Short mmCIF file of C-alpha atoms in Angstrom, two decimals:
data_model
loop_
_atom_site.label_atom_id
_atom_site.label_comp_id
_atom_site.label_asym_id
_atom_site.label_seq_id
_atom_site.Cartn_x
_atom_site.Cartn_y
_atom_site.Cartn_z
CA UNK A 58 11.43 2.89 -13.13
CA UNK A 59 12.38 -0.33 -11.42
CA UNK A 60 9.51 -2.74 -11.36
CA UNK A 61 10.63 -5.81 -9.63
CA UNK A 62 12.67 -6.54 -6.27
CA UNK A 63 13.51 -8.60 -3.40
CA UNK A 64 12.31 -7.65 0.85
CA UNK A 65 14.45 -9.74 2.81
CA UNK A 66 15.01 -7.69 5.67
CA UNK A 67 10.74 -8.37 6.71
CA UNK A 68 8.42 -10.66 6.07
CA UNK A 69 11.05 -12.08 2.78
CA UNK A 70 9.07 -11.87 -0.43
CA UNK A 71 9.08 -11.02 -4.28
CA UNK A 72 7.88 -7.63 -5.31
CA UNK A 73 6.27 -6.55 -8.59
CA UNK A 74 5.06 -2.77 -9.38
CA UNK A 75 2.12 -2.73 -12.22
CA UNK A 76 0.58 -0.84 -14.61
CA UNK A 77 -3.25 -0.54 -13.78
CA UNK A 78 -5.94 1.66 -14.97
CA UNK A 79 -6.52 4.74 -13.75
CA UNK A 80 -7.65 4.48 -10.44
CA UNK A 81 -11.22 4.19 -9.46
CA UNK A 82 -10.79 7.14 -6.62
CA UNK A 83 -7.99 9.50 -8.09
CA UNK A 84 -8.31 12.34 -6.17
CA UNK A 85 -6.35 11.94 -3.15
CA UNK A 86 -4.47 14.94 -2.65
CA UNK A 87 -1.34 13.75 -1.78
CA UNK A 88 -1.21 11.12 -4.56
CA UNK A 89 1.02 11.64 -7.96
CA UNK A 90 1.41 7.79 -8.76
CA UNK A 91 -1.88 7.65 -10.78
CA UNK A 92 0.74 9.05 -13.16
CA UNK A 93 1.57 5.73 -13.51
CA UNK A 94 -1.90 4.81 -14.63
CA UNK A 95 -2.84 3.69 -18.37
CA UNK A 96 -5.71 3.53 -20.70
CA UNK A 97 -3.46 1.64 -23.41
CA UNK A 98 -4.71 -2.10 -22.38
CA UNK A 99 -2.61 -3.89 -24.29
CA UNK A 100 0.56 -1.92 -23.68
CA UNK A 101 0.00 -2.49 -20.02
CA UNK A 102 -0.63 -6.34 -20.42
CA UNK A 103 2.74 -6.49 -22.26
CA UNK A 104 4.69 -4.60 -19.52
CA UNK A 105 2.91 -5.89 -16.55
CA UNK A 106 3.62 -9.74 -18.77
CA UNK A 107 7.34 -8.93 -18.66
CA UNK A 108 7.42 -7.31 -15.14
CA UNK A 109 6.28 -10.80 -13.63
CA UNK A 110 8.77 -12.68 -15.82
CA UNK A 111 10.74 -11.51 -13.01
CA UNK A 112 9.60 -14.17 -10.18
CA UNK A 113 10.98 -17.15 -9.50
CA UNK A 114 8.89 -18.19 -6.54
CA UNK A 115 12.44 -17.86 -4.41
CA UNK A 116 10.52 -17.15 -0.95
CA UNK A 117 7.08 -18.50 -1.75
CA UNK A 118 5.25 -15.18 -1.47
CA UNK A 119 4.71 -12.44 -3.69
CA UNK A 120 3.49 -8.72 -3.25
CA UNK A 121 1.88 -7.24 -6.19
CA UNK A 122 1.35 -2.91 -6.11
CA UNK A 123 0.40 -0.48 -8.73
CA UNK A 124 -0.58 2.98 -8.98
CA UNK A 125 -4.29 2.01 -7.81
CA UNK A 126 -5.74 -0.85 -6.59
CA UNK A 127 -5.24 -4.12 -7.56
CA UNK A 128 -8.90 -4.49 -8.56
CA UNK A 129 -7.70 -1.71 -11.27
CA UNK A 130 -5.39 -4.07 -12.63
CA UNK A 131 -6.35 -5.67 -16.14
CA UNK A 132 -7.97 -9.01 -16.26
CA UNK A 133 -5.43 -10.54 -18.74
CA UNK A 134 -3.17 -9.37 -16.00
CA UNK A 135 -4.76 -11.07 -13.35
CA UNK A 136 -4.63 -14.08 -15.61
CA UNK A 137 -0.85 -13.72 -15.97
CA UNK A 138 -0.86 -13.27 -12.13
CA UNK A 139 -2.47 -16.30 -11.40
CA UNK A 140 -0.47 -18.20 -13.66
CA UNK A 141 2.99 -17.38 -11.93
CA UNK A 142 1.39 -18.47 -8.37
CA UNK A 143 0.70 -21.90 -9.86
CA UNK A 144 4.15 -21.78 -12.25
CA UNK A 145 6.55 -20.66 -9.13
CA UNK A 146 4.59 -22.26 -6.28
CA UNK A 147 3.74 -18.88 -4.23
CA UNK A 148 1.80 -19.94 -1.36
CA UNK A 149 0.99 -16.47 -0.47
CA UNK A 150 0.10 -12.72 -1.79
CA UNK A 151 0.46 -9.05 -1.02
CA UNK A 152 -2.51 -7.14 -2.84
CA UNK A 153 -3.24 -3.56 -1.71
CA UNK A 154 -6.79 -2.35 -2.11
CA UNK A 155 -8.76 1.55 -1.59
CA UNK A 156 -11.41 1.31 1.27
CA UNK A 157 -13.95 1.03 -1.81
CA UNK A 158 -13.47 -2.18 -2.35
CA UNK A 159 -13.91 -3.47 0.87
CA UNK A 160 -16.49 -5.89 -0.07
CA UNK A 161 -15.11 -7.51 -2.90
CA UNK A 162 -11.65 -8.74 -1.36
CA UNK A 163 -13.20 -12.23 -1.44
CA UNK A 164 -13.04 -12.19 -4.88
CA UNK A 165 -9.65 -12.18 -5.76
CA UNK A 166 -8.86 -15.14 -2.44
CA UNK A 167 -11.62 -17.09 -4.39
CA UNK A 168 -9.94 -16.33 -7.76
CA UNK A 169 -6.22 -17.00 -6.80
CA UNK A 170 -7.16 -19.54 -4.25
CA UNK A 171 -4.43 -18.83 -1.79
CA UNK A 172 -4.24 -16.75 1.03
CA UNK A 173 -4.14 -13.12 0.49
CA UNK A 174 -3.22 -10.20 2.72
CA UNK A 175 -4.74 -7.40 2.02
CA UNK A 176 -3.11 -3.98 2.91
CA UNK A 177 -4.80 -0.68 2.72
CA UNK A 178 -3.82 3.10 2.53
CA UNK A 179 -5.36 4.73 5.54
CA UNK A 180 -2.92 7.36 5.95
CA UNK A 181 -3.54 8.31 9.17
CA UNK A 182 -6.36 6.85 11.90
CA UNK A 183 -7.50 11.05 12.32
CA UNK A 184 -10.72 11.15 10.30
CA UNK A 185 -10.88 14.73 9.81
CA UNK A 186 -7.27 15.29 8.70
CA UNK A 187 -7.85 12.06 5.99
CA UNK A 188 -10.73 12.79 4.72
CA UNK A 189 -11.13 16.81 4.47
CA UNK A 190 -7.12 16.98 4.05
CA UNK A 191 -6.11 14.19 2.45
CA UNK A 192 -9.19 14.02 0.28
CA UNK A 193 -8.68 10.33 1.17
CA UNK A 194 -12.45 8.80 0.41
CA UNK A 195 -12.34 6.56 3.07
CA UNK A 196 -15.31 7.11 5.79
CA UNK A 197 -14.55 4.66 8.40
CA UNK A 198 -15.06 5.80 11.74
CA UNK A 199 -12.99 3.74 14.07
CA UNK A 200 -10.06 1.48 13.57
CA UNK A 201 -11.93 -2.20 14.13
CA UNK A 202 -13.71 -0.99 10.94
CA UNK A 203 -10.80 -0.97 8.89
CA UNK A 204 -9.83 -4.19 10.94
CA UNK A 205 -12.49 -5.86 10.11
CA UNK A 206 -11.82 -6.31 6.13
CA UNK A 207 -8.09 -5.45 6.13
CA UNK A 208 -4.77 -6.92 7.04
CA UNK A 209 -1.96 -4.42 6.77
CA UNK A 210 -2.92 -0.44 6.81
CA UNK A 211 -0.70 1.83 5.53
CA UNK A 212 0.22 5.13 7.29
CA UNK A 213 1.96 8.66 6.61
CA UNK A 214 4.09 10.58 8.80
CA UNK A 215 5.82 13.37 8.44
CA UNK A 216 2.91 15.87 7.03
CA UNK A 217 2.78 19.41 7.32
CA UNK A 218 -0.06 20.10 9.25
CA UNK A 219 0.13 16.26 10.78
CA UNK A 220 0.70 16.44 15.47
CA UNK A 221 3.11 14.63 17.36
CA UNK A 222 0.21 13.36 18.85
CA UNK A 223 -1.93 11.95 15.91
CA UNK A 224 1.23 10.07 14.87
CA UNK A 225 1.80 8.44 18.24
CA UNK A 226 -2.21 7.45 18.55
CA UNK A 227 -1.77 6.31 14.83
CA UNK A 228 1.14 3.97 16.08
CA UNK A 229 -0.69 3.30 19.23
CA UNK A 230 -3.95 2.01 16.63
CA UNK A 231 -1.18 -0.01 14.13
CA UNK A 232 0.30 -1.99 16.97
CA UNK A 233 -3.26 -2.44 19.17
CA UNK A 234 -5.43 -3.76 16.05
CA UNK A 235 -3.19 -5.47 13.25
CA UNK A 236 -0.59 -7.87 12.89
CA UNK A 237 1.30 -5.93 10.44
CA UNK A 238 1.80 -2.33 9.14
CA UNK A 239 3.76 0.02 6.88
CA UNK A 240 4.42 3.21 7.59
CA UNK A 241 5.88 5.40 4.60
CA UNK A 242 8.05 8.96 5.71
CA UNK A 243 6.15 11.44 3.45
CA UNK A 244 8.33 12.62 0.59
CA UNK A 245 7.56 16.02 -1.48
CA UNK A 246 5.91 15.50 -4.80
CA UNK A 247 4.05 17.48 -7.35
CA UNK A 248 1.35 17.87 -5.13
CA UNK A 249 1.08 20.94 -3.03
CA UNK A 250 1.10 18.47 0.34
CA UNK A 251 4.39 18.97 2.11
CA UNK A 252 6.71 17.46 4.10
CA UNK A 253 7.25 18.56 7.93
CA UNK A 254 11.01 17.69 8.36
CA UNK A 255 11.47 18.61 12.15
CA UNK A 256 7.76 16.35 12.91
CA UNK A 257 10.20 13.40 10.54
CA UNK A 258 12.78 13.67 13.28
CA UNK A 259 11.16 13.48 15.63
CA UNK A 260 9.53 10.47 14.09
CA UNK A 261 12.83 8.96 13.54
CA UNK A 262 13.99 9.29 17.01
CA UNK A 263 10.95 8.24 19.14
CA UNK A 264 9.73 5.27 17.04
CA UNK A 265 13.29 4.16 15.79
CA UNK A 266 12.64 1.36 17.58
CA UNK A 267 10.24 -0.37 14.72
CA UNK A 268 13.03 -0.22 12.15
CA UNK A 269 13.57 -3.78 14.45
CA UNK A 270 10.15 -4.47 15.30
CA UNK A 271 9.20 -7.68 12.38
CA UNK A 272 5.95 -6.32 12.19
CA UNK A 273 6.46 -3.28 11.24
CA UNK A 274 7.70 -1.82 7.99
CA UNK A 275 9.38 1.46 7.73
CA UNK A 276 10.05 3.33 4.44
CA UNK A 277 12.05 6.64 4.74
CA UNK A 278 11.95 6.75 1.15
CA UNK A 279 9.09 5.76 -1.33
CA UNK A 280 11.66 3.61 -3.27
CA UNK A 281 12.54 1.69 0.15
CA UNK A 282 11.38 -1.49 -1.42
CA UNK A 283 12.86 -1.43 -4.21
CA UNK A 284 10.84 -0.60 -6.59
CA UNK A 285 9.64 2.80 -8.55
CA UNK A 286 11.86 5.99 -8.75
#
């Protein structure tokens, strides 16, 4: 499991992959990576401790994942966080938070006391295929909802059962509302949600143009990034 990297192709910055506890949804259906979740506290301090020994402040930013949301993370590890912003001189962070916590996100700008973009896993934009597919838990309506708390929305393509059409308005919604966006090419898992390899491309040749748009992240594999396995 590789737990640290480098993005310099977009938006250049450090990249750590946590331990957290087990996350405070857990039952989105096309989710296996609350595998990586933990109970053992200390165990996940220790890792998480020598994960971040990893930074070196090299771009000034820093995006921190795990297998929930970063308000899952411990609070020792939050400490240990905080400490390598003010050791390495990171003048911004990459947290990633379920529509749950919505409310709170001013908590952790307050804590760290930098600025803080916050993405989100929406998935996809269509509300019925999210929430009574996807089993995502997150009841916003319309995009300027999600817009309103959030930075950086995540989206899936490439689902069986996904349209042509909900992809393009999902696009359409990504490029319209926010200033950045990932979207991650669904990969098979342990989960019974599968990949639709003819809708991927598809994908790949009608939007290939945002593998050069700066905005814009594209992950044809879940490891893209360089981290996890």
């Amino acid at each position: 499991m590789e737990r640290y990297s480098r993005i310099t192709n977009k938006n250049e910055r450090e990249i750590v992959l946590l331990k957290a506890k087990p996350c405070a949804w857990g039952k989105c259906r096309f989710c296996d990576y609350i595998d990586d979740n933990s109970k053992n506290i200390p165990e996940m301090v220790r890792l998480n401790r020598e994960v971040l020994s990893n930074v070196t402040g090299e771009f000034g930013v820093l995006e921190v994942i795990d297998s929930a949301s970063c308000f899952d993370l411990p609070e020792e590890t939050l400490r240990d966080i905080k400490k390598v912003i003010e050791k390495c001189g990171i003048k911004k962070l990459f947290f990633e938070s379920h529509w749950m916590y919505r409310r709170r996100l001013d908590e952790m700008r307050e804590y760290f006391g930098i600025p803080i973009v916050y993405k989100i896993g929406v998935e996809t934009f269509d509300n019925d295929f999210r929430e009574n597919y996807l089993n995502k838990h997150a009841d916003f309506k319309e995009p300027e909802e999600v817009a309103a708390y959030f930075d950086s929305p995540c989206l899936m393509v490439g689902i069986k059962g996904q349209t042509r059409e909900m992809i393009a308005r999902d696009i359409e919604i990504l490029k319209k509302y926010f200033k950045l966006g990932t979207i991650n090419v669904y990969t098979d898992n342990t989960t019974d949600v599968k990949k639709d390899p003819e809708l991927i491309r598809w994908f790949a040749e009608e939007y290939g143009w945002l593998v050069d748009d700066p905005s814009v992240e594209v992950l044809f594999e879940n490891t893209d990034f360089g981290v996890g396995d």
